[in-house]
Coordinates of C-alpha atoms in Angstrom, one line a residue:
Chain A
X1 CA 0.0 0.0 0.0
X2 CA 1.1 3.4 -0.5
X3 CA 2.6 4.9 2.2
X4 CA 0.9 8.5 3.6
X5 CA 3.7 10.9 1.7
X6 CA 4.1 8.6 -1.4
X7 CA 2.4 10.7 -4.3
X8 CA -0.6 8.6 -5.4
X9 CA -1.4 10.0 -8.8
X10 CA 1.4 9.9 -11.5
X11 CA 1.0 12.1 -15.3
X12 CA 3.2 10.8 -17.9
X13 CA 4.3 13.8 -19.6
X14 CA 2.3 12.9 -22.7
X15 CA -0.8 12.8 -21.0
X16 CA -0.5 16.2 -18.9
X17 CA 0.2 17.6 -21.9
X18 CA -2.6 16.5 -24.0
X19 CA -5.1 17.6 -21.4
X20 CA -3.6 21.1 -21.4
X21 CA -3.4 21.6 -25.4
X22 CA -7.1 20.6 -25.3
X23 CA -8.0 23.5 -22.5
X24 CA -5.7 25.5 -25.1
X25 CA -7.2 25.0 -27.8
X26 CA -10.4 25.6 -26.5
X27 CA -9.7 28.6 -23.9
X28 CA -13.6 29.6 -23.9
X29 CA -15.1 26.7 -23.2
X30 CA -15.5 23.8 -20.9
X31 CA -13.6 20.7 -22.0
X32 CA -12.9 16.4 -21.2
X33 CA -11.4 13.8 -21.5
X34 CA -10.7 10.0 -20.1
X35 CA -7.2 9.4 -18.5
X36 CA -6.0 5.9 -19.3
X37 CA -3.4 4.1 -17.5
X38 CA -2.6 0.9 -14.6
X39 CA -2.9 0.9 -10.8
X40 CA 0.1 -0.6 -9.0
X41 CA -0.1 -0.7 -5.1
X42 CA -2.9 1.8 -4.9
X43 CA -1.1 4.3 -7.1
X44 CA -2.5 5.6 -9.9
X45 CA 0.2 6.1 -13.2
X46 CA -2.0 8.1 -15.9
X47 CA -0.4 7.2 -19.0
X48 CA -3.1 8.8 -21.6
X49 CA -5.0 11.1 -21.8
X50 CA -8.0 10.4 -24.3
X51 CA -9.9 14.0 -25.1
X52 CA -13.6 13.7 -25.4
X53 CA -15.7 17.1 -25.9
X54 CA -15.5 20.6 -25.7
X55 CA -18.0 23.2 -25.2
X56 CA -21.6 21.1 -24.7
X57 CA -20.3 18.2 -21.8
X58 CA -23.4 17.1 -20.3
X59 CA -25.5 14.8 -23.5
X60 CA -24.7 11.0 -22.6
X61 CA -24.8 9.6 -26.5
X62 CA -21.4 10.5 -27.9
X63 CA -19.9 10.4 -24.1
X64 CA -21.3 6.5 -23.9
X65 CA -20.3 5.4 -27.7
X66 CA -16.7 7.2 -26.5
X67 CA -16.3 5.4 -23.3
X68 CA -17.2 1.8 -25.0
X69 CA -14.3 2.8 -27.9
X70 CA -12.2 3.7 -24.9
X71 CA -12.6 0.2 -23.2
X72 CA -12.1 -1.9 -26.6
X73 CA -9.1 0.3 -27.2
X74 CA -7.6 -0.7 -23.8
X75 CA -8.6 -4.0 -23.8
X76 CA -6.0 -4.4 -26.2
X77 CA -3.2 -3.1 -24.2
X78 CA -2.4 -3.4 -20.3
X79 CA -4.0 -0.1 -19.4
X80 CA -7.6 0.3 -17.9
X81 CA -9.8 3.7 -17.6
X82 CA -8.2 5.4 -14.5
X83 CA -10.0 8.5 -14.8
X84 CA -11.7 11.6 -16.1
X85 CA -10.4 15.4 -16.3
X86 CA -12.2 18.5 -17.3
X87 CA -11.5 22.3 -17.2
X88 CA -14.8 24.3 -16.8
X89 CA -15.8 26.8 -18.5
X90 CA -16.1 30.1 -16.2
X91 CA -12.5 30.8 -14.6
X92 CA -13.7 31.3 -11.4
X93 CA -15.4 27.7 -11.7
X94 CA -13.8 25.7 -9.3
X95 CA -16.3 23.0 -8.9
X96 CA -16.6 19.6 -10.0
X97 CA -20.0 19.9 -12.0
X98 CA -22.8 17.1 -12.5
X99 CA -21.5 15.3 -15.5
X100 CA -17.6 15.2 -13.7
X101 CA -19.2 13.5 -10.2
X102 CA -21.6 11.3 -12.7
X103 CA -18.6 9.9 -15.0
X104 CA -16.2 10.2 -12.1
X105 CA -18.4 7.9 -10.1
X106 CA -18.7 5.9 -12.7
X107 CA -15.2 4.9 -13.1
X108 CA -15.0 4.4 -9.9
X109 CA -17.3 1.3 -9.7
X110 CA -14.7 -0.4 -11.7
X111 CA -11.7 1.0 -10.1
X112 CA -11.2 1.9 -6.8
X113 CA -8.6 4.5 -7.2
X114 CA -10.4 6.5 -10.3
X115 CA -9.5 10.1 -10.0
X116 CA -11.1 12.8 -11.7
X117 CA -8.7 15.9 -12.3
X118 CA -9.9 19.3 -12.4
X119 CA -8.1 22.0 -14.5
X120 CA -7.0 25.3 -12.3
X121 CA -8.3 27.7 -15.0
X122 CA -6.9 30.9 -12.4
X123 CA -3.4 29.6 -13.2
X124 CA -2.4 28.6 -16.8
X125 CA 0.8 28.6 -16.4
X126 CA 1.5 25.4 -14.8
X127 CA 4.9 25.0 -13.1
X128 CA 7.0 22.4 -11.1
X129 CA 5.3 23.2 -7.8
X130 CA 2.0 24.3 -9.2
X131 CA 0.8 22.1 -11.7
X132 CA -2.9 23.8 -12.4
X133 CA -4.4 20.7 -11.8
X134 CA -7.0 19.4 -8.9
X135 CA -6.9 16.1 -8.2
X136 CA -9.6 14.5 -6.7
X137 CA -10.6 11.1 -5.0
X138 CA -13.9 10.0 -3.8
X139 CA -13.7 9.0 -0.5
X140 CA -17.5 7.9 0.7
X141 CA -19.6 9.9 -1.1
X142 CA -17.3 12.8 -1.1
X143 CA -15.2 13.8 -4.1
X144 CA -12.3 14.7 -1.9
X145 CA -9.2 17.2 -3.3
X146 CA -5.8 15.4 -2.8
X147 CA -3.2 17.7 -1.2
X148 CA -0.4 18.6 -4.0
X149 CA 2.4 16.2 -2.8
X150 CA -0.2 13.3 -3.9
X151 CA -0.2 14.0 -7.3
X152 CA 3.5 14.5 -9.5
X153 CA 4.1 14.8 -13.2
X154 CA 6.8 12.5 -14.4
X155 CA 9.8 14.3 -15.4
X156 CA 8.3 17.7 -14.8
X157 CA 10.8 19.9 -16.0
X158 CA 11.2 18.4 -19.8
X159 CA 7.3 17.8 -19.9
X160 CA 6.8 21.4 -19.0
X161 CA 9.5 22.5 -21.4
X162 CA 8.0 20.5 -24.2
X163 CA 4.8 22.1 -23.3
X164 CA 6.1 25.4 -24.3
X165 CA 7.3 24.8 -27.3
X166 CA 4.3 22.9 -28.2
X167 CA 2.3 26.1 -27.7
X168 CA 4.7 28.2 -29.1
X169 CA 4.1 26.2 -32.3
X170 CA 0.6 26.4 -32.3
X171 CA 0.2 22.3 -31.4
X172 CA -2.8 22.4 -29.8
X173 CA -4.8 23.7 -32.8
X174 CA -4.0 20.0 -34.2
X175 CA -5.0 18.0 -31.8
X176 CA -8.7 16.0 -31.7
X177 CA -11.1 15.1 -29.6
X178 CA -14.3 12.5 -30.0
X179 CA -16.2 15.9 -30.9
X180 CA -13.6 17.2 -33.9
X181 CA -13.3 13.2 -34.7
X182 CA -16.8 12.6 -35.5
X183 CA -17.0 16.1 -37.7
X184 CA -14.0 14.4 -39.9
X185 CA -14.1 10.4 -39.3
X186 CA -10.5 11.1 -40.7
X187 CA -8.5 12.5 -37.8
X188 CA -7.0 10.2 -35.5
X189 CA -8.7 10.9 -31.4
X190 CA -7.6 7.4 -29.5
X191 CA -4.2 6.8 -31.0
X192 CA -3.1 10.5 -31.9
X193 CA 0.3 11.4 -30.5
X194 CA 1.7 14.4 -29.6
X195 CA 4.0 15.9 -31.7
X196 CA 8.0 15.7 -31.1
X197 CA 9.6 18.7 -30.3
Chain B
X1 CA -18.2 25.3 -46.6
X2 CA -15.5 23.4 -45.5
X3 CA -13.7 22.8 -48.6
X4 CA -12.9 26.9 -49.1
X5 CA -12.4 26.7 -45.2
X6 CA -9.3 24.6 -45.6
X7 CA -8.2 25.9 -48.6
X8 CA -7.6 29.5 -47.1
X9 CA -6.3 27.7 -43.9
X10 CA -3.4 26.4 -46.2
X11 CA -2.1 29.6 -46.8
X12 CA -2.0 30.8 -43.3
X13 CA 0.9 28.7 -42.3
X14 CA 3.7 31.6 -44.3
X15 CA 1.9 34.2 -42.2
X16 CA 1.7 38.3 -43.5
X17 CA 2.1 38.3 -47.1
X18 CA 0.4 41.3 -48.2
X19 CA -2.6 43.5 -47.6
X20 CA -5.3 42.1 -49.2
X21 CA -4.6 38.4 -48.5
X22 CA -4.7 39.7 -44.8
X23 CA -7.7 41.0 -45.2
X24 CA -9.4 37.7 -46.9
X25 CA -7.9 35.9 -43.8
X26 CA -9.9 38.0 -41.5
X27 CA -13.0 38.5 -43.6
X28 CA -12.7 34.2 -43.5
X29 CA -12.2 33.7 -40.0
X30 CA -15.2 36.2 -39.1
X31 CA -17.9 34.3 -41.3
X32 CA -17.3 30.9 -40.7
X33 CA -17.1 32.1 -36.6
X34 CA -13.8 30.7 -36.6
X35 CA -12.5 31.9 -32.9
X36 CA -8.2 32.0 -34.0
X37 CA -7.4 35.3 -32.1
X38 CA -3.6 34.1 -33.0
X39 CA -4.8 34.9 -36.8
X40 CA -6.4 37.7 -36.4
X41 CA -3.3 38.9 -34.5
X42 CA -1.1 37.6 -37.0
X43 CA -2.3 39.4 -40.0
X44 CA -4.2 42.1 -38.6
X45 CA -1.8 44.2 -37.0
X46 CA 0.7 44.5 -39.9
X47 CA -2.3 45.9 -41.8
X48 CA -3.0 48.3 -38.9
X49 CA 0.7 49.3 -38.4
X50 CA 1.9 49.4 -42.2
X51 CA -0.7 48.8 -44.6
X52 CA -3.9 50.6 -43.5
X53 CA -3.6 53.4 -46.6
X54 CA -4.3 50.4 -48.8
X55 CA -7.2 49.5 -47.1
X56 CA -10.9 51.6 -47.4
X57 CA -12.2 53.7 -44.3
X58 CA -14.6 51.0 -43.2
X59 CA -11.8 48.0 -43.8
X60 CA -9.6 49.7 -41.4
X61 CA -12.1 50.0 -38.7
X62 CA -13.5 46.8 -39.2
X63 CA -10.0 45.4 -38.7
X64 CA -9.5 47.6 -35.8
X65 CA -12.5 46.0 -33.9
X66 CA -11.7 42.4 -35.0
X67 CA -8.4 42.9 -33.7
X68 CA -9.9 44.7 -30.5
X69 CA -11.6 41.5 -29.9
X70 CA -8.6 39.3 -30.8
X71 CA -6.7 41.1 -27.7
X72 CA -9.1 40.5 -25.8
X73 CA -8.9 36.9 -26.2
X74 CA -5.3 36.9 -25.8
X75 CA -5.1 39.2 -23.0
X76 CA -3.4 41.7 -24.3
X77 CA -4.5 44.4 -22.9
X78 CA -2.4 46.9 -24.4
X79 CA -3.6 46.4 -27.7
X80 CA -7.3 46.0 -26.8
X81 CA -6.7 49.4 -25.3
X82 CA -5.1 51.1 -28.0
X83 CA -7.5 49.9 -30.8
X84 CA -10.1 50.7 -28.4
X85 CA -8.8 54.6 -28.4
X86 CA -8.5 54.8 -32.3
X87 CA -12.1 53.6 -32.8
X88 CA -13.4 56.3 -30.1
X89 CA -12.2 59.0 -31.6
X90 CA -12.8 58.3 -35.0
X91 CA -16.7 57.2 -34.0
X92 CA -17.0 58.9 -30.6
X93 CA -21.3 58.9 -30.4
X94 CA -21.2 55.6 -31.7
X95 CA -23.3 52.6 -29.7
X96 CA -21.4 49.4 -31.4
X97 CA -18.3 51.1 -29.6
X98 CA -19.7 51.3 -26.4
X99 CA -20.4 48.0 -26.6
X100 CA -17.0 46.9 -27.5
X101 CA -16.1 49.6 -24.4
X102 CA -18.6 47.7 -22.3
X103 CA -16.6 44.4 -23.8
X104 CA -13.5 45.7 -22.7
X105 CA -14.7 46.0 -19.2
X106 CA -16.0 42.2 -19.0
X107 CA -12.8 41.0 -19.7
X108 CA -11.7 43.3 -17.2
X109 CA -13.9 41.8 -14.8
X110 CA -15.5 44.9 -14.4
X111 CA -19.0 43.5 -14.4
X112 CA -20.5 45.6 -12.9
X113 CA -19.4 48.4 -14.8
X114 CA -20.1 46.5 -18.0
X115 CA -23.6 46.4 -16.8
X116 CA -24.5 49.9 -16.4
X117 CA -22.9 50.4 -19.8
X118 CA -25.0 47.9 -21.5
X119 CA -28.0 49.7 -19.7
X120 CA -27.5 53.3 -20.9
X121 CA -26.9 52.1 -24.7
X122 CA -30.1 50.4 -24.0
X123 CA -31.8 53.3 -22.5
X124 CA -31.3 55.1 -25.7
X125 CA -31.5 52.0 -28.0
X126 CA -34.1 49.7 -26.3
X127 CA -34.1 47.0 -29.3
X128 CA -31.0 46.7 -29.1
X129 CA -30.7 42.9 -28.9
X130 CA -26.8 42.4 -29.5
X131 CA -26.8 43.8 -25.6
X132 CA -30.0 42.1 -24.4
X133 CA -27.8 38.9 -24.7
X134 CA -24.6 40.6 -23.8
X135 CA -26.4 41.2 -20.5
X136 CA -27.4 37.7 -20.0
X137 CA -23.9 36.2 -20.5
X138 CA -22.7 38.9 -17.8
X139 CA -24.7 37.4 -15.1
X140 CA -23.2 33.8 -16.8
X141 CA -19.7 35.3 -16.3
X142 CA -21.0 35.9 -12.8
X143 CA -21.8 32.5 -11.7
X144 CA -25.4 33.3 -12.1
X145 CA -26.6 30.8 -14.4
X146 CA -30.2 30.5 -13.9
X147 CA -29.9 34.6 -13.6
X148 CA -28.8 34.6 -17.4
X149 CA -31.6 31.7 -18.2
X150 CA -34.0 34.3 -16.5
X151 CA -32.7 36.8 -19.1
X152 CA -33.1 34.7 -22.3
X153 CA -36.0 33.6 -21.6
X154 CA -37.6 37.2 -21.6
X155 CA -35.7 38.4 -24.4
X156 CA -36.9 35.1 -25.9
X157 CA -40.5 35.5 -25.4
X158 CA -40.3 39.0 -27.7
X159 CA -37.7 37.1 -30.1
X160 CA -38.7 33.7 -30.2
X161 CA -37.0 33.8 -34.1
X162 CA -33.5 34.2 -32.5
X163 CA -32.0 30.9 -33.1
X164 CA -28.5 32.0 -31.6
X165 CA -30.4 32.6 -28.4
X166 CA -32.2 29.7 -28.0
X167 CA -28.6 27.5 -28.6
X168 CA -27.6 29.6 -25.9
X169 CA -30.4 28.9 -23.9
X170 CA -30.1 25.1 -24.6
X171 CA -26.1 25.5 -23.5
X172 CA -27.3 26.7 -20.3
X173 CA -30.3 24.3 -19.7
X174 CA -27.9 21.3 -20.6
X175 CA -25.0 22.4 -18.0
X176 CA -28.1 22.9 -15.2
X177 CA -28.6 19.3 -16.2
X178 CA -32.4 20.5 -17.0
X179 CA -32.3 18.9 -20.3
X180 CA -36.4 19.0 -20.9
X181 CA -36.1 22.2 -20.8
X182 CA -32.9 21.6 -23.6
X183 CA -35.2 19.7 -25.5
X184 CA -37.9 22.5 -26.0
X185 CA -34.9 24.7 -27.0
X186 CA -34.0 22.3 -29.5
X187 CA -37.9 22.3 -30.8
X188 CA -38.0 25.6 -31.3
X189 CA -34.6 25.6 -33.5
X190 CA -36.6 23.0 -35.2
X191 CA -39.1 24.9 -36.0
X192 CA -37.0 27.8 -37.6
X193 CA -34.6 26.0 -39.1
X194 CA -36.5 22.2 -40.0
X195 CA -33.8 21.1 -42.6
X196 CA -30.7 21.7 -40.3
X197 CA -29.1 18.0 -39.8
X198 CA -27.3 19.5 -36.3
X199 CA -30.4 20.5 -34.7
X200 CA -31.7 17.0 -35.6
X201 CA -28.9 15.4 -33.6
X202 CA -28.3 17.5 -31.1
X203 CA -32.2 17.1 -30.2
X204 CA -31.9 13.5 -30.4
X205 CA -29.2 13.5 -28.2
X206 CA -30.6 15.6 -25.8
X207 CA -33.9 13.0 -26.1
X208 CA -31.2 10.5 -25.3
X209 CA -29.6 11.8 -22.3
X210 CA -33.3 12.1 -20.8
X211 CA -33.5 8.3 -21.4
X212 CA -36.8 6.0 -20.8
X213 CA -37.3 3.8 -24.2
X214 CA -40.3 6.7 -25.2
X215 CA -37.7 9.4 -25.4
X216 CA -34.8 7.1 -27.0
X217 CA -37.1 6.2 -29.7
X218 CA -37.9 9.5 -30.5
X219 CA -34.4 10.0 -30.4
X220 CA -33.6 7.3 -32.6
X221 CA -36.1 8.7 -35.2
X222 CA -34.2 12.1 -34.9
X223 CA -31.0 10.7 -36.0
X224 CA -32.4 9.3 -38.9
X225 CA -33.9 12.1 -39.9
X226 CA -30.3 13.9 -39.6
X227 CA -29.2 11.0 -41.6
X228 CA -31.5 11.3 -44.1
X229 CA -31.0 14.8 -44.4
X230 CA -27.3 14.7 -44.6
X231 CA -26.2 10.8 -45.4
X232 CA -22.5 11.3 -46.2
X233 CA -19.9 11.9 -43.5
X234 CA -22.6 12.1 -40.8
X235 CA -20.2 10.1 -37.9
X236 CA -22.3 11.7 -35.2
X237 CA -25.8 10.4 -36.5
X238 CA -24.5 6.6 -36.8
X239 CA -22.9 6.6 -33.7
X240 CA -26.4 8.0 -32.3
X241 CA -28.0 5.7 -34.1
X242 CA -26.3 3.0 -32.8
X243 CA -26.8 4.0 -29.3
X244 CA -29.9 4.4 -29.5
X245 CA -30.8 0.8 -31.0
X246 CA -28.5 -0.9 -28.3
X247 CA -30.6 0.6 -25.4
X248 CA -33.7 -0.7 -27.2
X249 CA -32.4 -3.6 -27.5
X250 CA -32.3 -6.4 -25.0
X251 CA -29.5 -7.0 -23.5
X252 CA -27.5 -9.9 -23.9
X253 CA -29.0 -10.4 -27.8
X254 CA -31.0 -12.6 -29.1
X255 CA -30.1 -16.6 -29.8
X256 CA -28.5 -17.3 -33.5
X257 CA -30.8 -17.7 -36.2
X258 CA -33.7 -15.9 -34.0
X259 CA -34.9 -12.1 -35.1
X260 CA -33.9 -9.8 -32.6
X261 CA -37.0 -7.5 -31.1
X262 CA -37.0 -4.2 -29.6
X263 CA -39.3 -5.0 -26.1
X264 CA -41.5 -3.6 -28.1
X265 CA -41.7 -6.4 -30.3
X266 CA -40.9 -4.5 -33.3
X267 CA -37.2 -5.5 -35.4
X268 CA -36.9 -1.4 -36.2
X269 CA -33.7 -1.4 -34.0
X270 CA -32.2 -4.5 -35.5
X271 CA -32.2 -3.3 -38.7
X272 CA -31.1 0.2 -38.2
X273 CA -28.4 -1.3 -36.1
X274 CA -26.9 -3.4 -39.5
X275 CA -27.7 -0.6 -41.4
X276 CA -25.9 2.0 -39.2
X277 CA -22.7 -0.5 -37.9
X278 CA -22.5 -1.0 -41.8
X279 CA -22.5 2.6 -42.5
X280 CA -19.9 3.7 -40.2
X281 CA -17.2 1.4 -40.4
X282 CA -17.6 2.2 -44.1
X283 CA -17.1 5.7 -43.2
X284 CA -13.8 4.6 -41.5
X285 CA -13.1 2.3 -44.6
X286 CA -13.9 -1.3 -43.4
X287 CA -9.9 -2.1 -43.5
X288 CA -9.2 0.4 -40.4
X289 CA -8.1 0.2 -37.1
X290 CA -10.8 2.3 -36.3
X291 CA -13.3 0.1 -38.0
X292 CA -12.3 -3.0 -36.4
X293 CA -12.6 -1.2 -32.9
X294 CA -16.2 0.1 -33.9
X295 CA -16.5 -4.4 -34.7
X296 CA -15.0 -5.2 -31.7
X297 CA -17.3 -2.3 -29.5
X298 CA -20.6 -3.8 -31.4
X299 CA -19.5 -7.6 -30.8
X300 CA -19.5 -7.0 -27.3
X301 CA -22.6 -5.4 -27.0
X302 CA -24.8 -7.6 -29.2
X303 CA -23.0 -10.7 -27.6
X304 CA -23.9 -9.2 -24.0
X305 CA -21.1 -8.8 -21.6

């Protein structure tokens, strides 16, 4: 079991910064996604994140057919659904809103340590001790925030780093979600990789 | 259309080239509500800064406002600011700049400033609808959602032809989670604009997310109808589709050779599942990884789990 000071939530660098080109690209709106990953001794080691939808979360169709393409895609690999992120759309919108607690509890019923991770939209510049991220567990009933040390972004400096330069190259205007996937059938969503820079 | 939409993106990627491509850029981005700040940026402020005696009177200013709002996005307030001050002076009575002014000040956070601002250029222009609406996204800005619902509806009741409003209004209904309220948003869009494939599905899916087999069916029939209307490259409709005839479905499927019924006894959900699965893994070309997933994701839920 993980001890008390261990961190207990683990971003590859790939997936933190997926989740943060899709609140780039879409700076005006509320946006999601489904993190992908394993759970080793009750710690959580997000290796993907998938993005979902931006602007309209809350209609269960696309969000269902996306979550059953998200299972068959992991049942080919070792990785399981781990958990759900959104950034809301108001910045001052620190809550977790109906559809996060709804999907979040959700993944939960099939694993226990399913986090959902809230975007800090007062602070988009994320750094090594301030990640702009909320990451909560649901302990009970309660969706409860874990205190910073819990959560760490694997090699933080180069991830960040490569964050910059991804913006500064415009990345995030190429990268899809379920929603920009089903207007063009074309663009890759579950498989798409960030670019190398 | 999207075909001229990605044609003119294709020459974005050299940036400035001259004065009248810029302009086409801009003119581009503003009609097909394109929201690329970084473009505007890009190829608006060389025009503003070194080209604008190649540009008519009402180009300028029309680029001085799209920039305006391009700052604004971007935060920068010193630009917002100084093409705020240009288009004052040159139109200092004028009530589309006050509005920008009283723009200005919501991204300030001002709100409250915003407000009274909106309400004088209302005083002296009470059909003003552009800030009717501004009004009710303030009180969104604020927190106050069912405030800004409050809002929209009244402005609603003396333009119920305003389909922008009523997609807002639907936004906000579907975030409350009051999505029967959504739904009579999406009936009214309906109404003015029957042939629009999107309403169609995003009605159905708001039918869908209400749930109970009456509403799913209707929902179902919805996405056909956006099917019909727009057959080709219609990934949302299928996958709606398909949704919709799994949860009519019983679960677990029916045994081989046997004719699958919706509990209602009729086979309408069997068929439009083949015809659907068929459809879209065409639509991914029946060779590709994609396709095989959309197999594998339809295996498992006709075979139960």
């Amino acid at each position: 079991a993980a001890r008390r000071d261990e961190a207990m939530v683990a971003l590859s660098g790939e997936a933190f910064n997926t989740l943060m080109l899709h609140c780039y690209k879409h700076p005006a709106q509320a946006v999601n996604g489904v993190l992908v990953g394993k759970v080793e001794d009750g710690k959580v080691h997000v290796v993907k994140a998938v993005p979902l939808a931006h602007g309209l979360l809350g209609l269960a169709p696309m969000l269902e057919a996306a979550m059953l393409l998200v299972d068959e895609y992991c049942a080919t690999t070792d990785m399981v659904i781990v958990g759900y992120y959104t950034a809301n759309e108001r910045q001052n919108d620190g809550e977790l809103n109906h559809v996060a607690r709804k999907v979040g509890e959700r993944f939960h019923s099939r694993c226990n340590q399913a986090v959902v991770v809230l975007v800090d939209n007062t602070n988009m510049k994320p750094t090594v001790d301030n990640l702009s991220l909320r990451v909560f567990a649901l302990s009970g009933n309660v969706w409860q925030p874990l205190p910073g040390s819990a959560v760490k972004l694997d090699a933080a400096e180069a991830t960040l780093a490569s964050l910059t330069k991804l913006l500064s190259t415009g990345a995030q205007h190429q990268l899809n979600d379920f929603d920009s996937h089903l207007d063009d059938p074309s663009r890759p969503w579950i498989d798409q990789r960030l670019p190398n820079v | 259309s999207d075909m001229s939409s990605s044609a003119v993106m294709a020459t974005v990627d050299k940036g400035f080239q001259d004065p009248r491509h810029a302009v086409r850029v801009i003119a581009h981005l503003k009609r097909n509500r394109m929201r690329r700040p970084d473009l505007v940026i890009t190829f608006g402020k060389p025009l503003l800064d070194k080209y604008s005696s190649s540009l008519s009177a009402a180009e300028v200013y029309n680029v001085y406002e799209e920039v305006f709002l391009a700052a604004l996005d971007l935060g920068d307030e010193r630009l917002a600011e100084a093409c705020l001050t240009t288009l004052r002076q040159r139109f200092p009575t004028s009530k589309r700049v006050a509005c920008l002014r009283a723009l200005s000040l919501e991204a300030q956070g001002e709100l409250q400033e915003a407000t009274n601002l909106y309400n004088s250029v209302l005083e002296e222009d009470p059909a003003n609808t552009h800030v009717m609406k501004r009004l009710a996204h303030v009180r969104a800005t604020q927190g106050n959602m069912t405030g800004a619902v409050q809002l929209l509806v009244t402005y609603l009741e003396t333009h119920s032809g305003d389909g922008e409003a009523w997609l807002e209004l639907a936004k906000l209904y579907v975030d409350l989670a009051q999505y029967t309220l959504a739904a009579f948003c999406f009936e009214e869009l309906l109404l003015i604009s029957p042939r629009n494939p999107v309403f169609h599905c995003k009605y159905a899916e708001v039918l869908y997310t209400i749930g109970g087999p009456a509403e799913i069916k209707t929902a179902r029939k919805y996405f056909a109808h956006s099917l019909n209307m727009c057959p080709q490259n219609n990934a949302r409709a299928l996958y709606g589709l398909i949704m919709c005839c799994q949860a009519l479905l019983p679960s677990g499927g029916g045994s081989k050779g046997k004719p699958i019924k919706d509990k209602d006894g009729s086979t309408q959900s069997v068929d439009l599942l083949e015809k659907a699965s068929s459809d879209l893994k065409a639509l991914y070309g029946s060779e590709s990884a994609q396709a095989k997933l959309v197999d594998r994701v339809l295996a498992t839920l006709s075979g139960g789990s």
